[in-house]
CSV table of C-alpha atoms in Angstrom, one decimal:
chain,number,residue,atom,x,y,z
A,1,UNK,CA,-9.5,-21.3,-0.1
A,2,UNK,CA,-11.9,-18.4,1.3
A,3,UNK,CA,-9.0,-17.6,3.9
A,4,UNK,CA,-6.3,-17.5,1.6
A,5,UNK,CA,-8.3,-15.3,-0.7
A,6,UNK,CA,-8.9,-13.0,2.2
A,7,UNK,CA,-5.1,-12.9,3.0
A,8,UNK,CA,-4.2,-12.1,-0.4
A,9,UNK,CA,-6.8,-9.4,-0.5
A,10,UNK,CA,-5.2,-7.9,2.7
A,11,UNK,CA,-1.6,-8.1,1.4
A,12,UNK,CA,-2.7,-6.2,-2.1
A,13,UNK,CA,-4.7,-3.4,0.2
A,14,UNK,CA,-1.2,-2.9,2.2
A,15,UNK,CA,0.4,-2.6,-1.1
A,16,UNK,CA,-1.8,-0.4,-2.9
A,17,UNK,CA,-1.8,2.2,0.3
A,18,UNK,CA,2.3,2.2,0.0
A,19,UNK,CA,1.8,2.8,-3.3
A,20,UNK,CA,-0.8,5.5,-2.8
A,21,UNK,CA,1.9,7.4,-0.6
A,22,UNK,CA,4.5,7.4,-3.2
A,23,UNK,CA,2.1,8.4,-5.6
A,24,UNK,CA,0.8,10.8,-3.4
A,25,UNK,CA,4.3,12.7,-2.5
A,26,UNK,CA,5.2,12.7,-6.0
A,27,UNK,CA,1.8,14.6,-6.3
A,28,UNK,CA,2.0,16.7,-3.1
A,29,UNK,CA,6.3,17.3,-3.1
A,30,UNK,CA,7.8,17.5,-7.0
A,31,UNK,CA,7.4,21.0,-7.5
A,32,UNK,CA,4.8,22.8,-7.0
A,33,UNK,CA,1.2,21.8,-8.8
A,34,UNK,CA,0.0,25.8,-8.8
A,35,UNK,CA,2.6,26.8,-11.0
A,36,UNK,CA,1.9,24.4,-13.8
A,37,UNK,CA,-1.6,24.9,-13.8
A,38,UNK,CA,-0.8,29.0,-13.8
A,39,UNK,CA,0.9,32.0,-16.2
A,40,UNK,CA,3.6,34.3,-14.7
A,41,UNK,CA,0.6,36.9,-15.2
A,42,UNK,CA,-0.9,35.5,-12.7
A,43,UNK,CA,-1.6,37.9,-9.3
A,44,UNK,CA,-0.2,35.9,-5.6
A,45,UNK,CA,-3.9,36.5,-4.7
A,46,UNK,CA,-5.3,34.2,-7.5
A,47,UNK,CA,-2.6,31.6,-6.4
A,48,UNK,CA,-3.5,31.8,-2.8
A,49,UNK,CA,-7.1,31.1,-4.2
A,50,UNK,CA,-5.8,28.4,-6.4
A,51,UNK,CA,-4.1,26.5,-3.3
A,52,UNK,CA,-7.1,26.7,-1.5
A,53,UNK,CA,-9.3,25.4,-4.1
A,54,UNK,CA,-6.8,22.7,-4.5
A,55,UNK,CA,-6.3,21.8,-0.4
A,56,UNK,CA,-3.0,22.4,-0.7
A,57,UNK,CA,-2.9,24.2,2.4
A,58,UNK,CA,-4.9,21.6,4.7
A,59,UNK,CA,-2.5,19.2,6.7
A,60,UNK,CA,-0.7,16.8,4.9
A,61,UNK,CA,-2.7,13.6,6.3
A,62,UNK,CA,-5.7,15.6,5.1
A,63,UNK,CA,-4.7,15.5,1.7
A,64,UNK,CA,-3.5,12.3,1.8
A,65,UNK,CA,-6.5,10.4,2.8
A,66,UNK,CA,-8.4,12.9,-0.1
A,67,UNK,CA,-6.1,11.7,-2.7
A,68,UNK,CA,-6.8,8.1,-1.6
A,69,UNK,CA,-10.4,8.3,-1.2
A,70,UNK,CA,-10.5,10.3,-5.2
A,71,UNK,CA,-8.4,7.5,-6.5
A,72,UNK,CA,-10.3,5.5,-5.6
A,73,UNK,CA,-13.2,6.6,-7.2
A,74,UNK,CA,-11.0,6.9,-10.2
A,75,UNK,CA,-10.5,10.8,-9.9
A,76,UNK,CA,-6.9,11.9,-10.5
A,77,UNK,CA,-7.3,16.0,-11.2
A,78,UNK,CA,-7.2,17.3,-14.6
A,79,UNK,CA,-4.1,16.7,-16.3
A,80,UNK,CA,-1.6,20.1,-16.6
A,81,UNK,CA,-0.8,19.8,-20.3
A,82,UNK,CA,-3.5,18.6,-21.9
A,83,UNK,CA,-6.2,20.2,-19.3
A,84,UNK,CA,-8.6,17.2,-19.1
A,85,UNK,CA,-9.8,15.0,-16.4
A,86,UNK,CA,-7.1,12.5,-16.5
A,87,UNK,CA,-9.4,9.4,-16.2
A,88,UNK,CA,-10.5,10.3,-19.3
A,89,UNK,CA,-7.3,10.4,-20.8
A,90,UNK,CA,-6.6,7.0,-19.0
A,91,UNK,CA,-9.7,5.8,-20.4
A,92,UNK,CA,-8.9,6.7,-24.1
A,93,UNK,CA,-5.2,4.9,-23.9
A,94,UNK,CA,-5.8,1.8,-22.0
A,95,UNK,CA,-7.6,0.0,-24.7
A,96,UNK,CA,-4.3,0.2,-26.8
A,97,UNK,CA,-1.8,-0.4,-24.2
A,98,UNK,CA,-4.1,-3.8,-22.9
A,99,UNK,CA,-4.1,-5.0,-26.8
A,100,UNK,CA,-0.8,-4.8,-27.1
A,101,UNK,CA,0.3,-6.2,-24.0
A,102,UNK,CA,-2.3,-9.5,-24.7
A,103,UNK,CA,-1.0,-9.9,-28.0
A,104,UNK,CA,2.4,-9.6,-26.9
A,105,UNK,CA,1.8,-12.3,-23.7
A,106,UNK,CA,-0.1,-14.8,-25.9
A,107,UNK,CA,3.1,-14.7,-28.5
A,108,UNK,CA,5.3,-15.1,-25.8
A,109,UNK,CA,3.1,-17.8,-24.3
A,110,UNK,CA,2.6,-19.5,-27.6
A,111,UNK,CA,5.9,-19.4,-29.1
A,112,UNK,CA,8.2,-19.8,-25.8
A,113,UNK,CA,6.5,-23.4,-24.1
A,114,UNK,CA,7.0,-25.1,-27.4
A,115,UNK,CA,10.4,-24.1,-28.3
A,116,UNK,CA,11.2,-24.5,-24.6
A,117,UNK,CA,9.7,-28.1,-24.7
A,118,UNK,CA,11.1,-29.3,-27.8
A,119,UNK,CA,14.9,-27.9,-26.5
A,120,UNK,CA,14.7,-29.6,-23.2
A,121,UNK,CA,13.3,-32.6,-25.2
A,122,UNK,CA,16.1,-33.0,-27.8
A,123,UNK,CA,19.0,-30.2,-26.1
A,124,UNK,CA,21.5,-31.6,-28.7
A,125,UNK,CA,19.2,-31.2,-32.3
A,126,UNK,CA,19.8,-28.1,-34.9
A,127,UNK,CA,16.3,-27.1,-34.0
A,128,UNK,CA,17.1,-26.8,-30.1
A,129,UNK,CA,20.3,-24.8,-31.3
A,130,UNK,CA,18.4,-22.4,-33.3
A,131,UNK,CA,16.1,-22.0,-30.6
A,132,UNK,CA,18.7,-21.2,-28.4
A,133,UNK,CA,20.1,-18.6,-30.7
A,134,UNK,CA,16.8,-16.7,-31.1
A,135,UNK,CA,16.9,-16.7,-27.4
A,136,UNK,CA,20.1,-15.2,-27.0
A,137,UNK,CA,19.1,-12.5,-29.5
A,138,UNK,CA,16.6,-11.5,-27.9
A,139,UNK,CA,17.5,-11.2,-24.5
A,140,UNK,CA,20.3,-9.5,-25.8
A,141,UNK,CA,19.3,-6.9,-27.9
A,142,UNK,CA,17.5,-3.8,-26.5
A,143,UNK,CA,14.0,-3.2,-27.1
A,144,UNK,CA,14.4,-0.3,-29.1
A,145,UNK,CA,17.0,-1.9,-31.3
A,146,UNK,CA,14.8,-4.6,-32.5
A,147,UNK,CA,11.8,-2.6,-33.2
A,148,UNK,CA,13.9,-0.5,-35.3
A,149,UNK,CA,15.4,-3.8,-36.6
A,150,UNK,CA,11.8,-4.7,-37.7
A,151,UNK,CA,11.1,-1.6,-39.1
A,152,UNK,CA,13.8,-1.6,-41.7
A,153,UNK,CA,13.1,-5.3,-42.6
A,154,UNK,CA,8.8,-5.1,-42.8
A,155,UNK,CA,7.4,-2.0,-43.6
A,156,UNK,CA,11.2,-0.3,-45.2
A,157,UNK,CA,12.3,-3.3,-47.3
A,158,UNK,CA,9.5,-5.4,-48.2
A,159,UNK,CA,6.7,-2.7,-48.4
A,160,UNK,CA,4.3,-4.9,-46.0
A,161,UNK,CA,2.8,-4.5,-42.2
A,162,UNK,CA,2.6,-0.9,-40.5
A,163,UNK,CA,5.6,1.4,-38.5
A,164,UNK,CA,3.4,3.8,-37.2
A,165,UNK,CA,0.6,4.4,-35.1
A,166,UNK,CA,-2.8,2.5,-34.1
A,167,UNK,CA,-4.2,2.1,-37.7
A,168,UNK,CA,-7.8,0.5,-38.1
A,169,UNK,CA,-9.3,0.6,-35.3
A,170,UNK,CA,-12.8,0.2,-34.5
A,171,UNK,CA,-15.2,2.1,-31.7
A,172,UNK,CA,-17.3,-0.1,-29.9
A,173,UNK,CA,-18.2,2.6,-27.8
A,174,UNK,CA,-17.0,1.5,-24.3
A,175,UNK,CA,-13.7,0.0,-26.4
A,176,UNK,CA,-12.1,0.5,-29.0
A,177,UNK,CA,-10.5,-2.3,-31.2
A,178,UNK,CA,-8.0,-2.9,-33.8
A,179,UNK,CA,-8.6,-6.8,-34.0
A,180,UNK,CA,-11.7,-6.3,-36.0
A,181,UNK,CA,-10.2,-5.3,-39.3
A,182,UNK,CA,-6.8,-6.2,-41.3
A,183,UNK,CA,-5.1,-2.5,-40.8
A,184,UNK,CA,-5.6,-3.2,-37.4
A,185,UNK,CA,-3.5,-6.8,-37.5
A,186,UNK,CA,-0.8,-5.2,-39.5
A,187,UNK,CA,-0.2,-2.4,-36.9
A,188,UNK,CA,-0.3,-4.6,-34.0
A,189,UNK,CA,2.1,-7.4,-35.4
A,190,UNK,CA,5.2,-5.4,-34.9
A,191,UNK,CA,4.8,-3.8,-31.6
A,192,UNK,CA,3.8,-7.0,-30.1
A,193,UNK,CA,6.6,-8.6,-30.8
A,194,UNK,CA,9.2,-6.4,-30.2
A,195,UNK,CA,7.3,-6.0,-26.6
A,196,UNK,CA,6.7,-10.3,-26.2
A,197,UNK,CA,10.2,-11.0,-27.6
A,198,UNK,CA,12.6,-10.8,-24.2
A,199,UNK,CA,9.8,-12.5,-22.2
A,200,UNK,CA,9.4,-15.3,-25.3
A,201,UNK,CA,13.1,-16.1,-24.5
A,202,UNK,CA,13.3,-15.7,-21.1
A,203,UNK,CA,9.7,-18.4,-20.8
A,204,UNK,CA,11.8,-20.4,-23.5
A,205,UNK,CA,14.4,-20.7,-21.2
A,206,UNK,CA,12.5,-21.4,-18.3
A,207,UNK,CA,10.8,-24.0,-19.7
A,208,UNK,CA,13.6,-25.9,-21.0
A,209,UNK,CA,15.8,-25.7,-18.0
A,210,UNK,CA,12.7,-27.4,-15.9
A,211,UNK,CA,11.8,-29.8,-18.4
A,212,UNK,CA,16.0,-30.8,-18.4
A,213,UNK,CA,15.6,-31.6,-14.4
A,214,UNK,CA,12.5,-32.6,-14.4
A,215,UNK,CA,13.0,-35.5,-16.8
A,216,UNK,CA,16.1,-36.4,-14.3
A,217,UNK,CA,14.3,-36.7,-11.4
A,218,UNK,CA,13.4,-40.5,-9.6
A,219,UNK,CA,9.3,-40.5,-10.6
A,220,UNK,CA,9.8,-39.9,-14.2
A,221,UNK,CA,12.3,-42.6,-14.2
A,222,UNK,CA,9.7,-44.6,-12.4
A,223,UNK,CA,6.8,-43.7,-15.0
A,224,UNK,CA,9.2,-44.7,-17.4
A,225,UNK,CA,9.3,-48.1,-15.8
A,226,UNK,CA,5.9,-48.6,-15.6
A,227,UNK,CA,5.6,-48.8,-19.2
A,228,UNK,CA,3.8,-45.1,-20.0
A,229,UNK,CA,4.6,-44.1,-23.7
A,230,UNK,CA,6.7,-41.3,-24.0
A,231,UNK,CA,3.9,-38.7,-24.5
A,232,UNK,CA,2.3,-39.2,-21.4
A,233,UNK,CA,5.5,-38.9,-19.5
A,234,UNK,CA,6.5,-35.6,-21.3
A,235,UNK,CA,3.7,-34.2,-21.6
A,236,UNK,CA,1.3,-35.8,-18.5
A,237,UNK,CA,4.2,-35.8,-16.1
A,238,UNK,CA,7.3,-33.8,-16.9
A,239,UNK,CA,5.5,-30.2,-18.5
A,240,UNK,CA,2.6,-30.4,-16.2
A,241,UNK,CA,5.4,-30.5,-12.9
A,242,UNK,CA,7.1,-27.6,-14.9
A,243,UNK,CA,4.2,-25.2,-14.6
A,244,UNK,CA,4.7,-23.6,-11.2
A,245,UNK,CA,8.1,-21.4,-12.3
A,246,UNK,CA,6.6,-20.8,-15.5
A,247,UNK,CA,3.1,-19.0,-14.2
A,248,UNK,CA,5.2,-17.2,-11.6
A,249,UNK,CA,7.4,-15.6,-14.5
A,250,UNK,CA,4.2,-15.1,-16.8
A,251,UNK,CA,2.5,-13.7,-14.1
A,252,UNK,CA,5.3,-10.8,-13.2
A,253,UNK,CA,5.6,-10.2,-17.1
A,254,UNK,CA,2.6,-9.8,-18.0
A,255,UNK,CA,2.6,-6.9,-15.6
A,256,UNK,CA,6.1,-6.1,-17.1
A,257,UNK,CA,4.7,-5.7,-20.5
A,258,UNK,CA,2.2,-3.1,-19.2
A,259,UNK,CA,4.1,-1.3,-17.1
A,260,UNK,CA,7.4,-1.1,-19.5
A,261,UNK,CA,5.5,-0.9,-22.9
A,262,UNK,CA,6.7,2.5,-22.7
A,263,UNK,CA,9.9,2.2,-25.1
A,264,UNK,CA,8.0,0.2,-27.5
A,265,UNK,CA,4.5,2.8,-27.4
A,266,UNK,CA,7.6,5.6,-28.2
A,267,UNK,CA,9.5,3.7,-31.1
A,268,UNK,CA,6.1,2.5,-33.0
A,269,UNK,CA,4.2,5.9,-32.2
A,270,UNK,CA,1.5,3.3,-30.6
A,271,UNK,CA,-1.1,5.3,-28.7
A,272,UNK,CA,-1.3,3.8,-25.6
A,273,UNK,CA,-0.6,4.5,-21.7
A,274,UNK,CA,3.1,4.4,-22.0
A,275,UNK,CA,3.7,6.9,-24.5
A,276,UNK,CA,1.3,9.3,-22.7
A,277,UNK,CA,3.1,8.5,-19.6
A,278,UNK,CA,6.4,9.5,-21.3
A,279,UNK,CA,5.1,12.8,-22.6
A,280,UNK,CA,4.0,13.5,-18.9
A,281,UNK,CA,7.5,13.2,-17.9
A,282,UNK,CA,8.8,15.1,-20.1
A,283,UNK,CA,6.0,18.1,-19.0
A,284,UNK,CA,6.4,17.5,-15.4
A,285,UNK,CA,2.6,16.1,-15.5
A,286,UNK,CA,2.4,15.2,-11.9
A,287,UNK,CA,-1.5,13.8,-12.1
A,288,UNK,CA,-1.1,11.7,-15.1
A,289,UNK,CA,2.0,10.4,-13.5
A,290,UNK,CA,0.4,9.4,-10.2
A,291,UNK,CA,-2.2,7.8,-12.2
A,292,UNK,CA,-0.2,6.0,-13.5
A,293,UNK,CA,2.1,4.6,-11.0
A,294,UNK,CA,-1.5,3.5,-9.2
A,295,UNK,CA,-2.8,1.8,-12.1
A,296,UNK,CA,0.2,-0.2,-12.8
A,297,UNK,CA,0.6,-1.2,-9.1
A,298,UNK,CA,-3.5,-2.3,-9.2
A,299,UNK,CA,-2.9,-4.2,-12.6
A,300,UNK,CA,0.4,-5.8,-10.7
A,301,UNK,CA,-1.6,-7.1,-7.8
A,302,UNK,CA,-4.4,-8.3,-9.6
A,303,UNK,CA,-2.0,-10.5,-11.7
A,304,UNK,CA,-0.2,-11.5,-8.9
A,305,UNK,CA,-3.2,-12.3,-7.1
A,306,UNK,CA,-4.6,-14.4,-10.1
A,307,UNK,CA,-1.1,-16.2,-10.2
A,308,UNK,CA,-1.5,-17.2,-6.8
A,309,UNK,CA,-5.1,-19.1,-7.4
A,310,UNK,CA,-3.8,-20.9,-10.7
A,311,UNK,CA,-0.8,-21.9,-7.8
A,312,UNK,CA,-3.7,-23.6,-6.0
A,313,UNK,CA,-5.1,-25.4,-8.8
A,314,UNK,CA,-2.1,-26.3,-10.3
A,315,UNK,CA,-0.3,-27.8,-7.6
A,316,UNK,CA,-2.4,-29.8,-5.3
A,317,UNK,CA,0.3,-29.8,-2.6
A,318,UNK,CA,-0.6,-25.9,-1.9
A,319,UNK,CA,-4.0,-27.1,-1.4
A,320,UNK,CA,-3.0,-30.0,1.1
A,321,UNK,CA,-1.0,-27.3,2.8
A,322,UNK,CA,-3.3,-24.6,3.3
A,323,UNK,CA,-5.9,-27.2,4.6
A,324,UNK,CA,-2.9,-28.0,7.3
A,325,UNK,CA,-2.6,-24.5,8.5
């Protein structure tokens, strides 16, 4: 287990370094930081001064092992619109975007194995049909569509949960938190599932697809035989053999759900990473964009790293096999 911790370790540092050197040209090669951070007023003297404050002009392997070594220590430069340190600005949004995206994963979670169980259970009831409508809705229908689908039909028509914003929240001081109060709740119900939605029905899918083959295959027929109730096949046998797809696709979108909460953030005003990453598109801010990229890749690897140990303790063959080797 220690070895193919270590291995995994390895693998996310190679990743993180690629990553660093995208970020990093991105940084260093779209356009040029001194005149964001500068007036046309501005004498060729102070911008020589500038550049040199900045290291601009030291080799380029130079700055790239500084931009490594700042990230990280969590030091990204100061932002060119807003003209703060962008970890702090990081550190303002990230509680938002990381309640949104758990809410969104646990509705997804919690409404996709059950309806994906019950259709692969009984494919040919009105329930599984339903189910398989809602799925093709939502994989369907663009992200933006249904929020503004949701808006019109909650907070428009019927005069109840929130269109707007990150209402209710509470400072903890380190965090800050909208599950603690009821404005909070009615803010968060919206975005979240608008975000969870296409991974609900893709989970859904997944799960009711393996559950189909799975119940086909020669041991459940066997277990079958052996006199088990019904329960204990489903639920002992058949879902627990289904598990191995369905954490790989949790894994990658829960990631997704971070990194792509940016159309959802914009439509629902939410305060989070994405809609601060958009605005820094939109003002060619190169720091907050770098930091971004980084943190998305980190909070990818981690995930995928965490996927790979709930492998091992799911499936006991990856265990047998990585004592073999």
């Amino acid at each position: 287990m220690l070895a193919f911790i270590l291995r995994r370790i390895v693998q996310a540092v190679v990743v993180l370094l690629t990553v660093s050197l995208i970020a990093f040209t991105l940084f260093r090669f779209v356009g040029d930081p001194v005149n964001q951070m500068v007036g046309q007023d501005t004498t060729p003297e102070q911008r020589a001064e500038i550049r040199q404050q900045l290291g601009l002009d030291d080799p380029v392997i130079v700055q790239f092992g500084r931009f490594v070594w700042r990230a990280a220590q969590f030091d990204f430069g100061i932002s060119y619109l807003n003209k703060q340190k962008v970890s702090t600005l990081i550190a303002e949004r990230f509680p938002a975007t990381m309640e949104l995206a758990l809410v969104s994963a646990l509705f997804a979670l919690l409404a996709g194995i059950p309806m994906g169980v019950y259709s692969g259970l009984r494919p040919n009831s009105w329930l599984a049909r339903l189910f398989q409508t809602i799925s093709l809705i939502g994989i369907s229908l663009p992200t933006f569509l249904i929020g503004i689908l949701l808006i019109f039909i909650f907070p428009v028509s019927l005069g109840i949960l929130k269109s707007f914003g990150r209402q209710g929240v509470v400072d903890l001081g380190w965090w800050t938190t909208g599950f603690l109060t009821l404005d909070g709740w009615a803010s968060l119900v919206l975005p979240s599932i608008t975000l969870g939605l296409f991974q609900m029905t893709l989970i859904m899918r997944l799960v009711r697809s393996e559950m189909m083959e799975v119940l086909r295959t020669d041991y459940i027929k066997f277990a079958r035989a052996r006199g088990l109730t019904n329960r204990a096949v489903n639920f002992g046998h058949a879902l627990k053999n289904t598990m191995i797809p369905v954490i790989t696709i949790t894994g990658l979108q829960i990631g997704s759900i971070i990194a792509f909460a940016i159309i959802t953030e914009t439509v629902f005003q939410w305060p989070g990473m994405g809609l601060m990453f958009l605005q820094a598109v939109q003002n060619v801010d190169i720091p907050i964009m770098a930091a971004y990229l980084l943190l998305v890749a980190t909070l990818f690897v981690v995930i995928n790293l965490v996927v790979d140990l709930l492998y091992v303790a799911v499936d006991p063959r990856i265990r047998i096999a990585g004592r073999a080797t």
